[in-house]
PDB file of C-alpha atoms in Angstrom:
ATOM      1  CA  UNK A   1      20.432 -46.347 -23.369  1.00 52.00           C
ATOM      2  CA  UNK A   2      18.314 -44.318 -25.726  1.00 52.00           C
ATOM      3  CA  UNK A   3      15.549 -44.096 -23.419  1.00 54.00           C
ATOM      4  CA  UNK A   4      17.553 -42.862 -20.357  1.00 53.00           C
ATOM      5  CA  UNK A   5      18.874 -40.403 -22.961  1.00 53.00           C
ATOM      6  CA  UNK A   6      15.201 -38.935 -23.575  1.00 52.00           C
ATOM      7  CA  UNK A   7      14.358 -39.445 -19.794  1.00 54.00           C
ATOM      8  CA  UNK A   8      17.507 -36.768 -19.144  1.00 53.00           C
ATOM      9  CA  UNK A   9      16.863 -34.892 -22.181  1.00 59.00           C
ATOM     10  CA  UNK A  10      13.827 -34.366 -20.991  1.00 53.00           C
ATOM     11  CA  UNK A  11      14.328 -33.365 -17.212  1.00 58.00           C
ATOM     12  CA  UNK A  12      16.900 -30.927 -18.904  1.00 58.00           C
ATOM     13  CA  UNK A  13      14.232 -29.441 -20.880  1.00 53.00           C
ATOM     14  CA  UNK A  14      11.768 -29.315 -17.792  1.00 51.00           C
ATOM     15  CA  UNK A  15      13.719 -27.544 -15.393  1.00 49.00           C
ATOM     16  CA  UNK A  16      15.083 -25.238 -18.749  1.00 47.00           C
ATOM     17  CA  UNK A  17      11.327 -23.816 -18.502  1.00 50.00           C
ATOM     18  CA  UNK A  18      10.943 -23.543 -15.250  1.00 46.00           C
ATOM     19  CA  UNK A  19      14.021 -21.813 -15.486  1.00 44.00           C
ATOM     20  CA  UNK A  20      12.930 -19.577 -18.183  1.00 39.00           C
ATOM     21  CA  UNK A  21       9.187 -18.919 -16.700  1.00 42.00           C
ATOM     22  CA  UNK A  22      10.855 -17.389 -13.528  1.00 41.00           C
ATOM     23  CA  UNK A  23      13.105 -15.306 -15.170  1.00 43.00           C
ATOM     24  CA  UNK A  24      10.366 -14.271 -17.223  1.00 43.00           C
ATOM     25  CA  UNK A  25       8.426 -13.489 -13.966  1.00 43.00           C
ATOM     26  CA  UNK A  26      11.097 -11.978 -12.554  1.00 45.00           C
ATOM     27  CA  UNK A  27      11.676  -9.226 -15.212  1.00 48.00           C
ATOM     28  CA  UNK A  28       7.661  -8.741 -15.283  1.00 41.00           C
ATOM     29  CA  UNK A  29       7.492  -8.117 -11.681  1.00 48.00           C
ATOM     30  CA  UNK A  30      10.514  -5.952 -11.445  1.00 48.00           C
ATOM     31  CA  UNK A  31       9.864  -3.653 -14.593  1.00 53.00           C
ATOM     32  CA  UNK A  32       6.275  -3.480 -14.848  1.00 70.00           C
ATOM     33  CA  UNK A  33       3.853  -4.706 -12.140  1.00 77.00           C
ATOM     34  CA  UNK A  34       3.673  -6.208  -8.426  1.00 87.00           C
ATOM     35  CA  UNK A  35       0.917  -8.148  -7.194  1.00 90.00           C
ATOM     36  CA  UNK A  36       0.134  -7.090  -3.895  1.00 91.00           C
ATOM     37  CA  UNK A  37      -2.479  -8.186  -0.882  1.00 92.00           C
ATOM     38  CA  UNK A  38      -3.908  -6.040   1.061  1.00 94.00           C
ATOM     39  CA  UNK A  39      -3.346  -7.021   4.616  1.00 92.00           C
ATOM     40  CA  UNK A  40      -4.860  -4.340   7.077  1.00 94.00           C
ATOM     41  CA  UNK A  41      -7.297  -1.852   7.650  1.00 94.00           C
ATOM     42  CA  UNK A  42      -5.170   1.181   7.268  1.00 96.00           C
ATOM     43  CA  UNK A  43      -6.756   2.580   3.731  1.00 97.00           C
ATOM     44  CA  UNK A  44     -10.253   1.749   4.645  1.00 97.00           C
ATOM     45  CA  UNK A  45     -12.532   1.904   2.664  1.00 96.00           C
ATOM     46  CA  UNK A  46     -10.423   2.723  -0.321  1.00 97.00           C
ATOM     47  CA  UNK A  47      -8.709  -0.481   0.005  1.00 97.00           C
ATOM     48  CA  UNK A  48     -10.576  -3.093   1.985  1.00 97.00           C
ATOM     49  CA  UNK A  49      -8.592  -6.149   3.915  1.00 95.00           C
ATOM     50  CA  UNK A  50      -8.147  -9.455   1.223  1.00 94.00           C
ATOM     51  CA  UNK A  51      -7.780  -6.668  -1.342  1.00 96.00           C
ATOM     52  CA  UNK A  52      -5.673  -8.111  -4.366  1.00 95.00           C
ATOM     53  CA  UNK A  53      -4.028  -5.479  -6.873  1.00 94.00           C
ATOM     54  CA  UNK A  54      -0.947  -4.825  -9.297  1.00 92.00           C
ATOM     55  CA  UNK A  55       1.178  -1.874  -8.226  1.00 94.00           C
ATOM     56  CA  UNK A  56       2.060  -0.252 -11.272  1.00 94.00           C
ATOM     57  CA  UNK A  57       6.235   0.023 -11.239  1.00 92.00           C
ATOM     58  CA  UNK A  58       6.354   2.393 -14.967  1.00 92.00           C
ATOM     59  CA  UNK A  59       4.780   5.113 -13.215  1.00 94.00           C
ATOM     60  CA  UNK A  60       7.688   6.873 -11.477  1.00 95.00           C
ATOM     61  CA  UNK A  61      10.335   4.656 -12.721  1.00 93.00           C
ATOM     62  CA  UNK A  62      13.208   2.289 -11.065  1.00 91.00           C
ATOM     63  CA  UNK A  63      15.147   2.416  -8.107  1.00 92.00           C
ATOM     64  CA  UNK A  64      16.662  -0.343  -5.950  1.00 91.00           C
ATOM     65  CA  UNK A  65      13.067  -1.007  -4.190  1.00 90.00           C
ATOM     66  CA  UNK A  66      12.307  -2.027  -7.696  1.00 87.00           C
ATOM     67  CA  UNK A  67      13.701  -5.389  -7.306  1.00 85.00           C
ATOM     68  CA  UNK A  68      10.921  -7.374  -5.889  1.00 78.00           C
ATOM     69  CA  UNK A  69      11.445  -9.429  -2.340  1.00 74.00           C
ATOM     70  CA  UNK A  70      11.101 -13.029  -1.839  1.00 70.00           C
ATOM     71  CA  UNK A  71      10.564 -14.111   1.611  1.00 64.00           C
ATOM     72  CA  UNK A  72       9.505 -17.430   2.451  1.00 62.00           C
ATOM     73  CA  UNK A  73      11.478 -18.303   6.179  1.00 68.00           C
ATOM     74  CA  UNK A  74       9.489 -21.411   6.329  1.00 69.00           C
ATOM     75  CA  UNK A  75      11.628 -23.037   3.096  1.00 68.00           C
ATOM     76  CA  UNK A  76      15.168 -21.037   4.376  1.00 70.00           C
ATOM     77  CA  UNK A  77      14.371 -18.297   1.462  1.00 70.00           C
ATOM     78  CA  UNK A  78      14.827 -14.724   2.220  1.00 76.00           C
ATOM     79  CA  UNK A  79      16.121 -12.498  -0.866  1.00 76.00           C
ATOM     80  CA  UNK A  80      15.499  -8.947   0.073  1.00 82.00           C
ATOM     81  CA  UNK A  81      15.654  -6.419  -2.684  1.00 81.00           C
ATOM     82  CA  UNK A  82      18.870  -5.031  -0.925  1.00 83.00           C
ATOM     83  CA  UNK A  83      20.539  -7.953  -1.969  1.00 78.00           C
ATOM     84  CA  UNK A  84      19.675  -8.017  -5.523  1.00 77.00           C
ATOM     85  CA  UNK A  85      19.800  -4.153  -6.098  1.00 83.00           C
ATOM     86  CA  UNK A  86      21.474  -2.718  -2.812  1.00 78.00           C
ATOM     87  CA  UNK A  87      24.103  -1.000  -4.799  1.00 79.00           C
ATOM     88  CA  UNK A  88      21.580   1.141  -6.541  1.00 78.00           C
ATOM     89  CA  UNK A  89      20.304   2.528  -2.887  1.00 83.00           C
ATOM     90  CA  UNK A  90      21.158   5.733  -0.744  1.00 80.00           C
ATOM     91  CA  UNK A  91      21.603   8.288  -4.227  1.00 85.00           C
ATOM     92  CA  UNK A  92      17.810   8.832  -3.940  1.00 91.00           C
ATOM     93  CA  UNK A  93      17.423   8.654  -7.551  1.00 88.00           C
ATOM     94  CA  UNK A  94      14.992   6.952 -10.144  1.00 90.00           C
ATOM     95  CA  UNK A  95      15.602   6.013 -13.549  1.00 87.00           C
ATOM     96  CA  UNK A  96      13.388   6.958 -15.825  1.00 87.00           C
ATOM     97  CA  UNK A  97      11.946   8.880 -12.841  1.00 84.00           C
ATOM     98  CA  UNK A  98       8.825  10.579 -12.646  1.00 89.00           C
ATOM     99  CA  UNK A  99       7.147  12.507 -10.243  1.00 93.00           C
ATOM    100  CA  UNK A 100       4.170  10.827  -7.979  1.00 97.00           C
ATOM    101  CA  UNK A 101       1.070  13.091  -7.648  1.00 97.00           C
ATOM    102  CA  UNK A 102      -0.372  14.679  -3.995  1.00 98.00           C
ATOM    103  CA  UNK A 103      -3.613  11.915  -3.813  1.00 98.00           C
ATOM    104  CA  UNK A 104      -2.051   8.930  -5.346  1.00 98.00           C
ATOM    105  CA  UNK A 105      -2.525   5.506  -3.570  1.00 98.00           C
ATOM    106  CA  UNK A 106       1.711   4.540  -3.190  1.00 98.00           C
ATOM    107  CA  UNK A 107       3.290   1.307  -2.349  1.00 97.00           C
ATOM    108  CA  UNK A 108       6.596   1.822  -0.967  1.00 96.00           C
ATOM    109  CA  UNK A 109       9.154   0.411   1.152  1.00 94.00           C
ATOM    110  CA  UNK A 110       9.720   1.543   4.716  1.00 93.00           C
ATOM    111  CA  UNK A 111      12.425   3.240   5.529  1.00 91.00           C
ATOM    112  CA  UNK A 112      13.919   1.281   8.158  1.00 91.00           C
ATOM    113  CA  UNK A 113      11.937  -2.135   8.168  1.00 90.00           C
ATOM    114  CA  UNK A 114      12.209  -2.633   4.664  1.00 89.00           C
ATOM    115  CA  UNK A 115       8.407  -3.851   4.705  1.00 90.00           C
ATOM    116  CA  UNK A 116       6.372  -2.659   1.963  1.00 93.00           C
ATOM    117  CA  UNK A 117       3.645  -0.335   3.353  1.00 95.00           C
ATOM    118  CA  UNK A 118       0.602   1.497   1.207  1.00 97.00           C
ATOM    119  CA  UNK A 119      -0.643   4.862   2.073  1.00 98.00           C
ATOM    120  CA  UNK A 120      -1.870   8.027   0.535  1.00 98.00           C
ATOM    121  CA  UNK A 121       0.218  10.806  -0.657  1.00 98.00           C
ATOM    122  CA  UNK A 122      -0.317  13.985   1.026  1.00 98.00           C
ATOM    123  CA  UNK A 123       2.840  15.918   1.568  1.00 98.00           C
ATOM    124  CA  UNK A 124       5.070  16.803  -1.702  1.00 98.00           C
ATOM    125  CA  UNK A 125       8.677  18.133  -0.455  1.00 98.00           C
ATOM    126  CA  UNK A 126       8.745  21.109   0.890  1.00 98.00           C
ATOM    127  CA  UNK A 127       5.441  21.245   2.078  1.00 98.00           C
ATOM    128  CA  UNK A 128       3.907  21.902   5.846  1.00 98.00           C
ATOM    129  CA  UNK A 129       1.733  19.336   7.152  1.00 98.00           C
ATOM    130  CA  UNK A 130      -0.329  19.188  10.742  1.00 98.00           C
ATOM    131  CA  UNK A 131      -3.790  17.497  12.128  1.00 97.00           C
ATOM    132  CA  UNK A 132      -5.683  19.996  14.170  1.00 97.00           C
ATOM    133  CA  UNK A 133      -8.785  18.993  15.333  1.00 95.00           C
ATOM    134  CA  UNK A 134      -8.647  16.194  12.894  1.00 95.00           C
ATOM    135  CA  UNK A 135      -8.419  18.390  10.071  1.00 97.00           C
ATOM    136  CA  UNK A 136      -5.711  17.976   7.789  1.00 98.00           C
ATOM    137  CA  UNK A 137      -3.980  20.848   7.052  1.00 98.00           C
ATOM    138  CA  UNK A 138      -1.690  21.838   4.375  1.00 98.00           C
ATOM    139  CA  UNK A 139       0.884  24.542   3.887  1.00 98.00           C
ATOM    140  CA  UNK A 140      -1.521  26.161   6.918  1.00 97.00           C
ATOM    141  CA  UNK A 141      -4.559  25.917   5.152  1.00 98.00           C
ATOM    142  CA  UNK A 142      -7.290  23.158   5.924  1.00 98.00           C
ATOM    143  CA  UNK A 143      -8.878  20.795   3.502  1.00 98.00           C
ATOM    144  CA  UNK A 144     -12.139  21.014   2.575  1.00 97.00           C
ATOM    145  CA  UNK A 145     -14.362  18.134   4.184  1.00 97.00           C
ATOM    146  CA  UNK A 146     -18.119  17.224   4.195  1.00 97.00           C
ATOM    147  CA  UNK A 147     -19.932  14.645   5.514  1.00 97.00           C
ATOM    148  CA  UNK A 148     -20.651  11.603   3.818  1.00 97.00           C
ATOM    149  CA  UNK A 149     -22.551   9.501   6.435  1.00 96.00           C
ATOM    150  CA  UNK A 150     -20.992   6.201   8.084  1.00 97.00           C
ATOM    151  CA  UNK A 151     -19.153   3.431   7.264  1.00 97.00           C
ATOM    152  CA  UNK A 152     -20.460   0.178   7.695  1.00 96.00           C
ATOM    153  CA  UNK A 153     -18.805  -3.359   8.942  1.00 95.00           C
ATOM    154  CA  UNK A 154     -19.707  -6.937  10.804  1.00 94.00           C
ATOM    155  CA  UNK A 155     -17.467  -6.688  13.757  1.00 94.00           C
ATOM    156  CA  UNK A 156     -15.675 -10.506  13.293  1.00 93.00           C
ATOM    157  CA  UNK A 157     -12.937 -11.518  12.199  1.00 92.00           C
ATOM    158  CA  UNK A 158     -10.954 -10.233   9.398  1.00 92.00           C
ATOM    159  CA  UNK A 159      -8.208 -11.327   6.410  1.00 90.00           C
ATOM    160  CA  UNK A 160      -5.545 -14.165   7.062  1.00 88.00           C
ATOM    161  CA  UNK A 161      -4.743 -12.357  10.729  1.00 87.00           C
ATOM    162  CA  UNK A 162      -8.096 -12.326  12.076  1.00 89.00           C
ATOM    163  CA  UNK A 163      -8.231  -8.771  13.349  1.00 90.00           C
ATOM    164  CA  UNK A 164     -11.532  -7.326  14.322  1.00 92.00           C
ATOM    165  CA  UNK A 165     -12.037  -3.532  13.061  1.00 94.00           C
ATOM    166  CA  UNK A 166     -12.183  -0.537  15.522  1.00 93.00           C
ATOM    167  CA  UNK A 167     -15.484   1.030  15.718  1.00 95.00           C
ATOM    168  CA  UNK A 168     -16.658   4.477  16.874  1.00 94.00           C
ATOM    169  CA  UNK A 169     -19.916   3.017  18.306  1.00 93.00           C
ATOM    170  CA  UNK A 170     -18.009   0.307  20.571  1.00 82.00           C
ATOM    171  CA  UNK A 171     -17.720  -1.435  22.227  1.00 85.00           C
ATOM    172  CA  UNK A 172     -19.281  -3.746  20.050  1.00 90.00           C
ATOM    173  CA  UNK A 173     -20.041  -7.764  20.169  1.00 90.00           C
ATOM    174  CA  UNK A 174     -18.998 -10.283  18.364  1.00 90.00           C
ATOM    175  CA  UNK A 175     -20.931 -10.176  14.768  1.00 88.00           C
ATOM    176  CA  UNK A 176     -22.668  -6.125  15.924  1.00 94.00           C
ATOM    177  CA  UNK A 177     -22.693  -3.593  13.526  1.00 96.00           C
ATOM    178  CA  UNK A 178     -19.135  -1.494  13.454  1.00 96.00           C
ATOM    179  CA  UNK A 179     -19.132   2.286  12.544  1.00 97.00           C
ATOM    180  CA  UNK A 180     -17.576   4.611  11.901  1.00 97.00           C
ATOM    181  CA  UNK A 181     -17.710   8.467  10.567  1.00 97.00           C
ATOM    182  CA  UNK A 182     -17.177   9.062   6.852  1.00 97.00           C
ATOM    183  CA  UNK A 183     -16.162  12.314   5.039  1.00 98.00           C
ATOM    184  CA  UNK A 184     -14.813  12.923   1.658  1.00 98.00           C
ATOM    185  CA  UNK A 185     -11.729  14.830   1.951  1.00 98.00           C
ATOM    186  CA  UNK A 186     -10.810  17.275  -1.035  1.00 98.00           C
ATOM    187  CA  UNK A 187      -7.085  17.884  -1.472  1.00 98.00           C
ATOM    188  CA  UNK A 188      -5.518  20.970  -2.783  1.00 97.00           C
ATOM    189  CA  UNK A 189      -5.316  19.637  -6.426  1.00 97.00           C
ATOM    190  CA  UNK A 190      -8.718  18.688  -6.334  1.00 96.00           C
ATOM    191  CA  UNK A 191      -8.674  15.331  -5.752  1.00 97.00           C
ATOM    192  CA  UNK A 192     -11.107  13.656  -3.760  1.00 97.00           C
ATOM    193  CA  UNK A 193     -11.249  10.474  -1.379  1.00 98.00           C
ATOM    194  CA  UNK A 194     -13.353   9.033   1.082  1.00 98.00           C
ATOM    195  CA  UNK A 195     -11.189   8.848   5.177  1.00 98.00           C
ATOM    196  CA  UNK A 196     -12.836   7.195   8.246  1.00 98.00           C
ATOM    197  CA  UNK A 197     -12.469   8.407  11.880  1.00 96.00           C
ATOM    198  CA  UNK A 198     -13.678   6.579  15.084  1.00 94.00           C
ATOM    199  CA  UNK A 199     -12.590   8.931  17.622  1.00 90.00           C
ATOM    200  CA  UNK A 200     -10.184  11.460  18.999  1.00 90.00           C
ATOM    201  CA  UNK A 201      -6.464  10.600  19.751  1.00 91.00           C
ATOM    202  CA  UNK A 202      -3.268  11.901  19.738  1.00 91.00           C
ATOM    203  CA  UNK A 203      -2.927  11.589  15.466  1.00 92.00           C
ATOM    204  CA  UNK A 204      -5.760  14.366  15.857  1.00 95.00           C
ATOM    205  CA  UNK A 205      -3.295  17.389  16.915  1.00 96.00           C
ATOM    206  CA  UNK A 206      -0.071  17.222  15.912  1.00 96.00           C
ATOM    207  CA  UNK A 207       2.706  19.719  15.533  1.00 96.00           C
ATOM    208  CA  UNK A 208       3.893  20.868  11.990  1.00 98.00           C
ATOM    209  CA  UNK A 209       6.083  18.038   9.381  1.00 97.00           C
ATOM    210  CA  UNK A 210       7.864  20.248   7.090  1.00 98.00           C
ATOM    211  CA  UNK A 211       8.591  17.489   4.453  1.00 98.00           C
ATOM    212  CA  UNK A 212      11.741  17.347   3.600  1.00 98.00           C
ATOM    213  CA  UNK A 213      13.217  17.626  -0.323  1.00 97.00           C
ATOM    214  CA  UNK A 214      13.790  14.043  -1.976  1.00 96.00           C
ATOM    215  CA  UNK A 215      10.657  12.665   0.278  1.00 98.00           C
ATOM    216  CA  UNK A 216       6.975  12.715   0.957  1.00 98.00           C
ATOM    217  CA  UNK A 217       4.523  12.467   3.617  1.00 98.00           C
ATOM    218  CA  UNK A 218       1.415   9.697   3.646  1.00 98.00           C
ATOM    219  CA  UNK A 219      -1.187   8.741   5.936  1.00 98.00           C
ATOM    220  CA  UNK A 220      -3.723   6.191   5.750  1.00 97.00           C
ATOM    221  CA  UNK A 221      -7.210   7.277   4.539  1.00 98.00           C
ATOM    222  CA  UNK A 222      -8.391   5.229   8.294  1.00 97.00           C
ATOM    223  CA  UNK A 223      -7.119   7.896   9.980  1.00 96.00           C
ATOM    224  CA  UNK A 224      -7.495   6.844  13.082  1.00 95.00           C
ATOM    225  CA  UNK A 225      -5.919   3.285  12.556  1.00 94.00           C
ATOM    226  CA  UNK A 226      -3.009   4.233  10.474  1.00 95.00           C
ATOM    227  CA  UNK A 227       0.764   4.050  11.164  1.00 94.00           C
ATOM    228  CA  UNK A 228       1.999   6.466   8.684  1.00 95.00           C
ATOM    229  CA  UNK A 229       4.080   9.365   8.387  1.00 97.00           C
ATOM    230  CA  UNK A 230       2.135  11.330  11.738  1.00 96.00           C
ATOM    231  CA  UNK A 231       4.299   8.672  13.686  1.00 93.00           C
ATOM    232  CA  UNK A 232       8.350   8.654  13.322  1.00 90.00           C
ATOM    233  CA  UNK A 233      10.092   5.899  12.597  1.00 89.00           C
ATOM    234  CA  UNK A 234      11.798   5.479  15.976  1.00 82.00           C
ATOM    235  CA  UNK A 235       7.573   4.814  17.461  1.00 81.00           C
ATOM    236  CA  UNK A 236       6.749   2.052  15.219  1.00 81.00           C
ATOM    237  CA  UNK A 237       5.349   4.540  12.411  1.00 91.00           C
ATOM    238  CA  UNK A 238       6.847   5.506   8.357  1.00 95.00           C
ATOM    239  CA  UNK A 239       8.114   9.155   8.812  1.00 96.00           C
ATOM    240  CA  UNK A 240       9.202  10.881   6.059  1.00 97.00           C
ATOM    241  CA  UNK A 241       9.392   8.327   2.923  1.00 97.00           C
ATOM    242  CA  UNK A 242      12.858   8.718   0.161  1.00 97.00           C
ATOM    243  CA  UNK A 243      11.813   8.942  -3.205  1.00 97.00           C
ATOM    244  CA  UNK A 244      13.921   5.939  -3.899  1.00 95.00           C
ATOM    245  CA  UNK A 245      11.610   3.642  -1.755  1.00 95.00           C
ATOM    246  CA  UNK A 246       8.727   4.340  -3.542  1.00 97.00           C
ATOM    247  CA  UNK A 247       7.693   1.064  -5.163  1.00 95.00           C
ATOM    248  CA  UNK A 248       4.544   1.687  -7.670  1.00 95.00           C
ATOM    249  CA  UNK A 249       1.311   3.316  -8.027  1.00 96.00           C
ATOM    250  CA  UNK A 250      -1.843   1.466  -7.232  1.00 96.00           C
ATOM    251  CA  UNK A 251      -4.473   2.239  -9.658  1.00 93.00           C
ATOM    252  CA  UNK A 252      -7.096  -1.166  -9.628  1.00 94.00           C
ATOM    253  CA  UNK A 253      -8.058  -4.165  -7.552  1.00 96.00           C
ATOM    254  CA  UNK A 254      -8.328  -7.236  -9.448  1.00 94.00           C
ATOM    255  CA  UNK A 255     -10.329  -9.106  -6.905  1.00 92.00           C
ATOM    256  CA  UNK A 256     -10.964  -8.791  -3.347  1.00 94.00           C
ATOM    257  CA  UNK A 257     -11.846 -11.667  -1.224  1.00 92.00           C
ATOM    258  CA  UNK A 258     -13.553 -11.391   2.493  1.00 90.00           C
ATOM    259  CA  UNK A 259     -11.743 -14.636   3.751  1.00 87.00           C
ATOM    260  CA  UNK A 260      -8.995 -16.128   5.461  1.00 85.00           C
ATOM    261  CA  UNK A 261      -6.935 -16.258   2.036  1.00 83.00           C
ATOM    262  CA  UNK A 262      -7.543 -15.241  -1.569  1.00 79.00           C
ATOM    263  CA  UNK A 263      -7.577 -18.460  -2.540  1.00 83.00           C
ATOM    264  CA  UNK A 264     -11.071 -19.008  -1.511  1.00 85.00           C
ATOM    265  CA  UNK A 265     -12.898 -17.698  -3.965  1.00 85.00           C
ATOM    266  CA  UNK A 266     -16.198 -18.139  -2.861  1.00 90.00           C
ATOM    267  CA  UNK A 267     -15.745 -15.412  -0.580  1.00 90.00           C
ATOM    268  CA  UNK A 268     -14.316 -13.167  -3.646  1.00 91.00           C
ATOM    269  CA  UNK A 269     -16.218  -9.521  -2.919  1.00 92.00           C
ATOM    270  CA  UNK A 270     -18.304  -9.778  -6.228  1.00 92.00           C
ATOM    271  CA  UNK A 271     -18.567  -5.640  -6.535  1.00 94.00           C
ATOM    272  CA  UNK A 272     -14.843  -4.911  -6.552  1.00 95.00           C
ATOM    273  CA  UNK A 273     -13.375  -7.039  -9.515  1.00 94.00           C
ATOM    274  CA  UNK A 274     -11.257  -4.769 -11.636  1.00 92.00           C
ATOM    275  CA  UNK A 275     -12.786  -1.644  -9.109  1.00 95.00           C
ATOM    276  CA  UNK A 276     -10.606   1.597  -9.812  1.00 93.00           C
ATOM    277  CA  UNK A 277      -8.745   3.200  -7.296  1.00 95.00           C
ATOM    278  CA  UNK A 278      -9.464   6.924  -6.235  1.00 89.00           C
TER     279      UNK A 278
END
């Protein structure tokens, strides 16, 4: 009897840590950071496919898109963070709310899919934005660009997916050389990033987005293979983005791996451990 008492004290005190450790993990992920995986090319080369950061949740505090998701369909688990913090949605308020920054790298949830999406901030509210001539203009004035050569890939095969890149020089075969133009854009606040175009399209010329207050504009710093905020919600694209489903800033990748999955390591990218975002 005495040892089927330790066997179930001991079960009890097993599944009391696991217990414990996931509630622990819980409150980490929800208050302070979010791992997230970079899946596409949409940030190139800011943020490269395989990609692994934290998405820093302190810096404009806590809304309902706080509460982290948990979607695994293949064991029957699908917790969206409507249904842990739903009540706290549609106010478009923050607590402990501070204001993101025209530049900053942003993880936030779409509007209408609920997906978590990262893109650049470029339009604050109230602000006028339009492509002409794929020049980014803002508040009617363009941003100052210069030329900063090409951008580099192996056309193959990329991240858990398998998609092969877009190149301005294709078509291109299997294993070519993929290209395409690089500029470093300066934004009105003086901050600097590097965007990629392969060609002209319709995301080239648009008409005017006057952002609307209580949201914000982003695009994808691979302009030309982006769905952001050039594209309404309605086509498939973000539209104008709530200030309550902003997640987190993204400020460093931890790792970055060039495979199939993060977990093999010896494809890790050895020059972007801990590599800052800008």
């Amino acid at each position: 009897m005495a040892s089927k008492a330790k066997t179930g004290s001991a079960i009890i005190e097993t599944v009391k840590t696991v217990v414990y450790a996931l509630l622990i993990a819980g409150v980490f992920r929800t208050l302070f950071f979010q791992p997230f995986w970079i899946p596409s090319g949409s940030m190139k080369e800011t943020l490269l496919i395989g990609d692994f950061l934290f998405v820093n949740k302190m810096a404009y505090g806590y809304s309902y898109a706080s509460c982290p998701s948990l979607m695994l369909p293949s064991v029957g688990i699908e917790i969206d963070a409507k249904d842990v913090c739903g009540f706290l949605q549609n106010d478009n308020k923050r607590l402990f709310g501070g204001e993101p920054e025209r530049g900053d790298v942003v993880v936030f949830r779409h509007p209408v899919t609920g997906q978590d999406f990262i893109k650049r901030l470029i339009g604050l509210p109230g602000d006028r934005i339009q492509m002409k001539d794929s020049v980014l203009h803002i508040n009617d004035t363009p941003v100052d660009l210069r030329d900063a050569g090409v951008f580099e890939e192996a056309f193959a095969p990329q991240g858990p997916m398998g998609t092969r890149p877009r190149c301005e020089n294709g078509p291109v075969g299997p294993g070519g050389t993929c290209l395409k133009s690089r500029q470093i854009e300066t934004l009105p606040n003086g901050e600097e990033h590097t965007i990629l175009n392969i060609g002209v399209q319709s995301s080239d010329n648009t008409g005017v987005y006057s952002v609307p207050e209580g949201h914000y504009f982003f695009m994808g710093d691979n302009r030309d293979n982006s769905s952001d905020s050039r594209m309404p919600q309605t086509a498939g694209g973000v539209g104008f983005v709530p200030y309550e489903n902003l997640i987190g800033r993204a400020d460093r990748i931890m790792f970055s791996s060039a495979g199939r999955s993060m977990l093999f390591f010896w494809t890790w990218r050895g020059d972007r451990f801990f590599k800052g975002i800008e």
